[in-house]
């Protein structure tokens, strides 16, 4: 089994907020952020977070390179982005187990 397939997923969240108060912003309260898509260029996907929604993502950053396009923040509106990626200690003995010849992937 390859190390990349054993790495944990990353958690990310985007929260629409107001800069001045830090409170969650709703479109009905005038919150407006345009653009700012989360992109996965290798698989040609762009996800646009909805205006009135707290978006949660689980993904494997070591498998899917990603980025966020610069958003256009109107007035007091912004988005708070949070990303939690577990630290991996590759010196841990579990990562150093030798592969058996039958565990090798086929070419």
mmCIF file of C-alpha atoms in Angstrom:
data_model
loop_
_atom_site.group_PDB
_atom_site.id
_atom_site.type_symbol
_atom_site.label_atom_id
_atom_site.label_comp_id
_atom_site.label_asym_id
_atom_site.label_seq_id
_atom_site.Cartn_x
_atom_site.Cartn_y
_atom_site.Cartn_z
ATOM 1 C CA UNK A 1 0.000 0.000 0.000
ATOM 2 C CA UNK A 2 1.392 3.413 -0.898
ATOM 3 C CA UNK A 3 1.852 6.044 1.813
ATOM 4 C CA UNK A 4 -0.374 8.537 -0.052
ATOM 5 C CA UNK A 5 -3.335 6.177 0.190
ATOM 6 C CA UNK A 6 -2.947 6.029 3.995
ATOM 7 C CA UNK A 7 -2.757 9.780 4.634
ATOM 8 C CA UNK A 8 -5.779 11.336 6.358
ATOM 9 C CA UNK A 9 -8.194 13.665 4.631
ATOM 10 C CA UNK A 10 -8.105 17.429 5.093
ATOM 11 C CA UNK A 11 -11.082 19.377 6.403
ATOM 12 C CA UNK A 12 -11.823 22.865 5.069
ATOM 13 C CA UNK A 13 -14.659 25.275 5.737
ATOM 14 C CA UNK A 14 -15.725 28.623 4.233
ATOM 15 C CA UNK A 15 -17.949 30.893 6.350
ATOM 16 C CA UNK A 16 -19.568 34.085 5.005
ATOM 17 C CA UNK A 17 -18.933 36.863 7.557
ATOM 18 C CA UNK A 18 -18.942 40.623 8.015
ATOM 19 C CA UNK A 19 -15.515 42.207 8.601
ATOM 20 C CA UNK A 20 -16.755 44.752 11.145
ATOM 21 C CA UNK A 21 -18.639 42.363 13.444
ATOM 22 C CA UNK A 22 -17.319 38.885 12.638
ATOM 23 C CA UNK A 23 -20.911 37.655 12.525
ATOM 24 C CA UNK A 24 -22.160 35.238 9.896
ATOM 25 C CA UNK A 25 -23.340 37.209 6.881
ATOM 26 C CA UNK A 26 -26.552 36.540 5.021
ATOM 27 C CA UNK A 27 -27.397 37.803 1.567
ATOM 28 C CA UNK A 28 -30.603 39.317 3.001
ATOM 29 C CA UNK A 29 -28.396 41.412 5.318
ATOM 30 C CA UNK A 30 -26.333 42.700 2.398
ATOM 31 C CA UNK A 31 -23.509 40.153 2.448
ATOM 32 C CA UNK A 32 -21.942 39.867 -0.995
ATOM 33 C CA UNK A 33 -18.747 38.127 -2.085
ATOM 34 C CA UNK A 34 -18.242 37.281 -5.735
ATOM 35 C CA UNK A 35 -15.803 34.789 -7.241
ATOM 36 C CA UNK A 36 -13.364 33.054 -4.880
ATOM 37 C CA UNK A 37 -13.906 29.569 -6.284
ATOM 38 C CA UNK A 38 -12.042 26.594 -4.860
ATOM 39 C CA UNK A 39 -10.239 25.025 -7.807
ATOM 40 C CA UNK A 40 -8.846 21.567 -8.464
ATOM 41 C CA UNK A 41 -6.909 22.129 -11.720
ATOM 42 C CA UNK A 42 -5.847 18.523 -12.332
ATOM 43 C CA UNK A 43 -9.463 17.365 -12.528
ATOM 44 C CA UNK A 44 -10.739 20.671 -13.998
ATOM 45 C CA UNK A 45 -13.269 21.404 -11.253
ATOM 46 C CA UNK A 46 -14.134 24.772 -9.685
ATOM 47 C CA UNK A 47 -16.549 24.982 -6.769
ATOM 48 C CA UNK A 48 -18.244 28.308 -6.082
ATOM 49 C CA UNK A 49 -19.359 28.597 -2.444
ATOM 50 C CA UNK A 50 -23.014 29.707 -2.208
ATOM 51 C CA UNK A 51 -23.570 33.123 -0.595
ATOM 52 C CA UNK A 52 -25.757 32.082 2.366
ATOM 53 C CA UNK A 53 -24.058 28.804 3.168
ATOM 54 C CA UNK A 54 -21.271 27.562 5.395
ATOM 55 C CA UNK A 55 -19.417 25.195 3.060
ATOM 56 C CA UNK A 56 -17.520 22.174 4.338
ATOM 57 C CA UNK A 57 -15.042 20.164 2.285
ATOM 58 C CA UNK A 58 -13.205 16.908 2.869
ATOM 59 C CA UNK A 59 -10.484 16.144 0.377
ATOM 60 C CA UNK A 60 -7.019 14.674 -0.037
ATOM 61 C CA UNK A 61 -4.598 17.539 -0.764
ATOM 62 C CA UNK A 62 -1.758 15.129 -1.561
ATOM 63 C CA UNK A 63 -3.893 13.589 -4.327
ATOM 64 C CA UNK A 64 -5.746 16.688 -5.586
ATOM 65 C CA UNK A 65 -3.692 19.896 -5.934
ATOM 66 C CA UNK A 66 -5.973 22.813 -5.126
ATOM 67 C CA UNK A 67 -6.196 26.564 -4.747
ATOM 68 C CA UNK A 68 -8.604 29.425 -4.128
ATOM 69 C CA UNK A 69 -9.161 32.225 -6.612
ATOM 70 C CA UNK A 70 -9.127 35.761 -5.219
ATOM 71 C CA UNK A 71 -12.665 36.778 -4.226
ATOM 72 C CA UNK A 72 -14.251 40.175 -4.873
ATOM 73 C CA UNK A 73 -15.466 41.366 -1.475
ATOM 74 C CA UNK A 74 -18.164 44.033 -1.643
ATOM 75 C CA UNK A 75 -18.361 46.479 1.255
ATOM 76 C CA UNK A 76 -18.081 44.862 4.680
ATOM 77 C CA UNK A 77 -18.433 41.304 3.335
ATOM 78 C CA UNK A 78 -15.741 38.642 3.498
ATOM 79 C CA UNK A 79 -15.313 34.863 3.825
ATOM 80 C CA UNK A 80 -13.526 33.173 6.666
ATOM 81 C CA UNK A 81 -11.595 30.142 5.471
ATOM 82 C CA UNK A 82 -10.475 27.394 7.834
ATOM 83 C CA UNK A 83 -8.364 24.403 6.859
ATOM 84 C CA UNK A 84 -7.280 21.580 9.159
ATOM 85 C CA UNK A 85 -4.696 19.160 7.856
ATOM 86 C CA UNK A 86 -3.388 16.523 10.283
ATOM 87 C CA UNK A 87 0.356 16.486 10.760
ATOM 88 C CA UNK A 88 1.993 13.300 9.550
ATOM 89 C CA UNK A 89 5.069 11.981 11.313
ATOM 90 C CA UNK A 90 6.762 9.965 8.582
ATOM 91 C CA UNK A 91 9.463 8.814 10.990
ATOM 92 C CA UNK A 92 6.757 6.785 12.773
ATOM 93 C CA UNK A 93 7.594 3.086 12.481
ATOM 94 C CA UNK A 94 4.199 2.334 10.888
ATOM 95 C CA UNK A 95 5.345 4.170 7.728
ATOM 96 C CA UNK A 96 8.573 2.179 7.590
ATOM 97 C CA UNK A 97 7.062 -1.289 7.270
ATOM 98 C CA UNK A 98 8.647 -3.090 4.381
ATOM 99 C CA UNK A 99 6.417 -4.060 1.531
ATOM 100 C CA UNK A 100 6.037 -7.697 0.769
ATOM 101 C CA UNK A 101 6.613 -8.600 -2.834
ATOM 102 C CA UNK A 102 2.913 -9.410 -3.287
ATOM 103 C CA UNK A 103 1.937 -5.922 -1.999
ATOM 104 C CA UNK A 104 3.748 -4.183 -4.841
ATOM 105 C CA UNK A 105 1.339 -2.509 -7.273
ATOM 106 C CA UNK A 106 1.178 -3.928 -10.766
ATOM 107 C CA UNK A 107 2.788 -1.690 -13.435
#
